[in-house]
Short mmCIF file of C-alpha atoms in Angstrom, two decimals:
data_model
loop_
_atom_site.label_atom_id
_atom_site.label_comp_id
_atom_site.label_asym_id
_atom_site.label_seq_id
_atom_site.Cartn_x
_atom_site.Cartn_y
_atom_site.Cartn_z
CA MET X 1 8.32 146.30 35.04
CA ASP X 2 11.66 144.46 34.88
CA VAL X 3 14.11 145.14 37.69
CA LEU X 4 17.89 144.70 37.87
CA ALA X 5 19.07 143.53 41.26
CA THR X 6 22.22 142.08 42.79
CA SER X 7 22.01 138.33 43.34
CA THR X 8 23.61 136.45 46.22
CA ASP X 9 26.72 135.75 44.10
CA GLY X 10 27.28 139.47 43.52
CA ALA X 11 26.19 139.48 39.87
CA VAL X 12 23.51 141.91 38.68
CA ARG X 13 20.56 140.10 37.07
CA ARG X 14 17.25 140.90 35.48
CA TYR X 15 14.10 139.91 37.38
CA PRO X 16 10.72 139.88 35.61
CA PRO X 17 7.68 141.54 37.16
CA LEU X 18 6.85 139.79 40.43
CA SER X 19 3.57 139.48 42.30
CA ASP X 20 3.40 140.59 45.91
CA GLY X 21 3.55 136.94 46.97
CA ARG X 22 6.84 136.25 45.14
CA ARG X 23 8.88 139.38 45.76
CA ASP X 24 11.06 137.31 48.06
CA LEU X 25 12.82 135.96 44.93
CA MET X 26 14.31 139.36 44.27
CA ALA X 27 14.65 140.44 47.90
CA THR X 28 16.76 137.37 48.74
CA GLY X 29 18.90 137.70 45.63
CA ALA X 30 17.69 134.36 44.26
CA ILE X 31 19.67 132.86 41.39
CA CYS X 32 17.55 131.14 38.74
CA ASP X 33 20.27 130.40 36.20
CA ILE X 34 23.63 129.45 37.76
CA PRO X 35 26.02 131.04 40.31
CA ALA X 36 28.63 133.18 38.57
CA ALA X 37 31.56 131.13 39.93
CA HIS X 38 30.52 128.19 37.72
CA VAL X 39 30.13 130.19 34.49
CA LYS X 40 32.80 129.45 31.88
CA GLN X 41 31.42 131.56 29.04
CA ARG X 42 28.79 134.29 29.02
CA ILE X 43 27.23 134.17 25.56
CA GLY X 44 24.61 136.87 26.10
CA GLY X 45 22.46 138.44 28.74
CA ILE X 46 20.68 141.44 30.14
CA GLU X 47 23.12 143.47 32.17
CA LEU X 48 24.17 146.98 33.01
CA THR X 49 25.74 148.90 30.15
CA PRO X 50 29.41 149.99 30.64
CA ASP X 51 28.30 153.44 31.87
CA ARG X 52 26.05 151.66 34.44
CA HIS X 53 23.23 154.12 33.67
CA SER X 54 20.94 151.66 31.89
CA ALA X 55 20.45 148.00 31.04
CA ALA X 56 20.62 146.21 27.71
CA PHE X 57 20.95 142.75 26.25
CA MET X 58 24.69 142.47 25.71
CA VAL X 59 26.60 140.17 23.37
CA ASN X 60 30.40 140.49 23.21
CA GLY X 61 30.21 143.75 25.10
CA ARG X 62 27.73 145.35 22.70
CA PRO X 63 23.99 145.96 23.11
CA VAL X 64 21.65 143.94 20.87
CA PRO X 65 18.20 145.46 20.23
CA PRO X 66 15.19 143.30 21.17
CA LEU X 67 12.68 141.83 18.73
CA LYS X 68 8.93 141.79 19.31
CA LEU X 69 7.66 138.20 19.31
CA GLY X 70 3.94 138.50 19.88
CA ARG X 71 3.48 138.71 23.64
CA PHE X 72 7.15 138.01 24.20
CA GLN X 73 10.47 139.77 23.65
CA GLY X 74 13.47 138.06 22.10
CA HIS X 75 17.15 138.80 21.65
CA PRO X 76 19.29 137.30 18.85
CA LEU X 77 22.35 135.28 19.88
CA PRO X 78 25.56 134.84 17.85
CA ASP X 79 24.59 131.32 16.69
CA GLY X 80 21.31 132.53 15.16
CA ARG X 81 19.15 131.31 18.01
CA MET X 82 16.88 133.54 20.06
CA LEU X 83 16.77 134.12 23.80
CA VAL X 84 13.14 134.78 24.71
CA LEU X 85 12.35 136.56 27.98
CA GLN X 86 9.44 135.47 30.11
CA PRO X 87 7.16 138.48 30.56
CA ASP X 88 6.19 137.54 34.12
CA GLN X 89 7.09 135.04 36.81
CA ASP X 90 4.73 132.32 35.51
CA GLN X 91 5.62 132.24 31.81
CA GLY X 92 9.08 130.67 31.85
CA ALA X 93 7.91 127.35 30.41
CA MET X 94 6.05 129.12 27.60
CA ALA X 95 9.07 131.31 26.78
CA CYS X 96 11.09 128.11 26.47
CA ALA X 97 8.40 126.55 24.26
CA LEU X 98 8.59 129.54 21.93
CA MET X 99 12.38 129.20 21.77
CA LEU X 100 12.06 125.58 20.65
CA LEU X 101 9.47 126.47 17.99
CA LEU X 102 11.77 129.18 16.63
CA ASP X 103 14.88 126.96 16.84
CA GLN X 104 13.32 124.10 14.89
CA GLY X 105 11.77 126.27 12.18
CA HIS X 106 8.19 125.52 13.17
CA LEU X 107 7.45 129.21 13.65
CA PRO X 108 9.15 132.16 11.88
CA PRO X 109 9.85 135.19 14.14
CA GLY X 110 7.48 137.31 12.02
CA ARG X 111 4.59 135.01 12.90
CA ALA X 112 5.32 134.69 16.62
CA ASP X 113 2.06 136.46 17.40
CA GLN X 114 0.33 133.19 16.43
CA PHE X 115 1.77 131.57 19.55
CA GLN X 116 -0.95 131.74 22.19
CA PRO X 117 0.52 130.28 25.38
CA GLU X 118 -1.40 128.90 28.29
CA GLU X 119 -1.22 131.06 31.37
CA GLY X 120 -0.74 130.45 35.06
CA HIS X 121 0.77 127.52 36.88
CA ARG X 122 -0.76 125.01 34.44
CA ALA X 123 1.67 126.32 31.84
CA ALA X 124 4.51 124.89 33.92
CA SER X 125 3.13 121.34 33.78
CA LEU X 126 4.27 118.78 31.20
CA GLN X 127 0.84 118.90 29.56
CA GLY X 128 0.92 122.68 29.60
CA ILE X 129 4.23 122.61 27.69
CA THR X 130 3.66 119.75 25.27
CA GLY X 131 0.13 120.84 24.31
CA PRO X 132 1.11 124.19 22.74
CA LEU X 133 4.20 122.63 21.12
CA LYS X 134 2.14 119.92 19.43
CA ALA X 135 -0.53 122.40 18.36
CA MET X 136 1.98 124.72 16.71
CA ALA X 137 4.39 122.17 15.23
CA GLY X 138 1.99 119.37 14.37
CA LEU X 139 4.49 116.91 15.86
CA GLU X 140 4.51 114.94 19.10
CA PRO X 141 7.07 116.32 21.56
CA VAL X 142 9.48 113.80 23.08
CA VAL X 143 9.45 113.72 26.89
CA VAL X 144 12.43 112.21 28.70
CA SER X 145 12.17 111.61 32.44
CA HIS X 146 15.19 110.76 34.55
CA GLU X 147 14.61 109.48 38.07
CA ALA X 148 17.47 109.38 40.54
CA ASN X 149 18.33 109.13 44.17
CA PHE X 150 18.68 112.83 44.88
CA HIS X 151 21.35 112.48 47.55
CA GLN X 152 23.52 110.60 45.09
CA PHE X 153 22.51 112.76 42.14
CA GLY X 154 23.13 115.98 43.99
CA ARG X 155 26.54 115.11 45.43
CA ARG X 156 28.20 112.42 43.34
CA HIS X 157 29.31 112.90 39.78
CA ALA X 158 28.58 109.37 38.47
CA ALA X 159 24.79 109.72 38.63
CA ARG X 160 24.87 113.10 36.93
CA ASN X 161 27.22 111.80 34.26
CA ALA X 162 24.56 109.32 33.15
CA PHE X 163 21.98 112.09 32.92
CA TRP X 164 24.23 114.48 31.01
CA LYS X 165 25.31 111.74 28.60
CA GLU X 166 21.66 110.99 27.84
CA MET X 167 20.94 114.67 27.30
CA ALA X 168 23.97 115.07 25.02
CA ASP X 169 22.85 112.10 22.89
CA ARG X 170 19.28 113.39 22.64
CA ILE X 171 20.36 116.93 21.74
CA GLY X 172 22.55 115.45 19.02
CA THR X 173 19.51 113.91 17.33
CA LEU X 174 16.60 116.11 18.40
CA GLY X 175 18.10 119.52 19.14
CA PRO X 176 17.67 121.66 22.29
CA ALA X 177 15.34 120.70 25.13
CA ILE X 178 13.20 122.39 27.75
CA LEU X 179 14.53 121.31 31.14
CA ASP X 180 12.42 121.51 34.30
CA ARG X 181 14.90 122.22 37.05
CA GLY X 182 12.50 122.68 39.92
CA ARG X 183 12.31 126.44 40.43
CA GLY X 184 11.78 127.12 36.75
CA HIS X 185 12.47 126.09 33.19
CA VAL X 186 15.48 126.68 30.94
CA VAL X 187 16.40 125.69 27.41
CA LEU X 188 19.23 123.18 27.41
CA ASP X 189 21.26 123.96 24.27
CA ASN X 190 24.41 121.89 24.57
CA VAL X 191 26.16 119.33 26.75
CA ARG X 192 29.81 118.54 26.11
CA ARG X 193 32.56 116.81 28.00
CA GLU X 194 35.80 118.64 28.81
CA GLY X 195 38.59 117.82 31.21
CA GLY X 196 36.74 115.02 32.97
CA SER X 197 33.53 116.98 33.57
CA TYR X 198 30.62 118.35 31.59
CA ARG X 199 30.04 121.84 30.23
CA ILE X 200 26.39 122.83 29.99
CA THR X 201 24.89 125.63 27.89
CA ILE X 202 21.49 127.03 28.82
CA ARG X 203 19.15 129.86 27.87
CA ASP X 204 17.35 131.15 30.94
CA PRO X 205 14.17 133.20 30.23
CA PHE X 206 13.86 134.38 33.84
CA HIS X 207 17.11 136.36 34.14
CA GLY X 208 17.59 136.68 30.36
CA THR X 209 20.98 134.95 30.22
CA CYS X 210 22.71 132.47 27.92
CA VAL X 211 25.75 130.90 29.56
CA GLU X 212 27.99 127.86 29.48
CA PHE X 213 28.88 126.55 32.92
CA LYS X 214 30.74 123.68 34.56
CA ASP X 215 28.46 120.95 35.89
CA THR X 216 27.60 121.49 39.56
CA HIS X 217 25.01 120.16 41.99
CA ASP X 218 24.03 123.82 42.57
CA PHE X 219 22.14 123.61 39.28
CA PHE X 220 19.79 121.01 40.77
CA LYS X 221 19.27 122.42 44.26
CA ASP X 222 15.66 123.44 43.59
CA LEU X 223 14.43 120.02 42.45
CA ASP X 224 11.70 118.39 44.51
CA HIS X 225 13.55 115.62 46.30
CA SER X 226 10.97 114.63 48.90
CA GLY X 227 11.61 111.07 49.96
CA GLY X 228 15.17 111.26 48.67
CA LYS X 229 14.09 110.88 45.03
CA ALA X 230 14.22 113.44 42.25
CA THR X 231 12.73 113.45 38.76
CA LEU X 232 14.09 115.55 35.92
CA ASP X 233 11.85 116.11 32.91
CA ALA X 234 13.18 117.25 29.54
CA VAL X 235 10.98 118.07 26.55
CA PHE X 236 12.34 117.86 23.00
CA LEU X 237 10.66 118.96 19.77
CA PRO X 238 11.68 117.06 16.61
CA ARG X 239 13.03 119.06 13.70
CA ARG X 240 11.06 119.42 10.48
#
């Protein structure tokens, strides 16, 4: 059962069903999208309704009914895309894969029950993501890996600029990407430059949020940076 809980930044967020071994995510108020102070635009998300008696997926202050997408649940966004919720703590990568298939027209919403995702931790691997995408779309996904000195990447803007520029160029030709950010996966919808920094738009299947935020090293804090190095993997699916 989904739970709404207050995160460490004071915002109320949706948390998917958690196993006994992972309840610390909710108990500590973990943030799996982005701290509220960095958000520039909230496009949609699961939140308390104005009367604070229930929760709904809200767009422009109004509830938007969910759609059944096979084993998943989706919510339409203003631009015609879908935000798909992960049904449990291990299915974030597969929820993102379904979003890409819907975005690129490889799978109509009415046939989403044909998407049979891999389960468990294997689903979070590159092979676990690209395999179902290739099987459903009949096209080879494009994997982009960016390796960086994490101490520089995490604290200095120049290294991140190179990464965001590459992502912006790729999105311009290939469309949205699945981004592995360490703790989980999000769909990277847009990267644009404004006022000397980047604005990033993501769809997060864990909390059920779609937001644009100002670039910050907080977004990368959960990357594995053992040895001072960090690798970011992004998966793109070509359009028809």
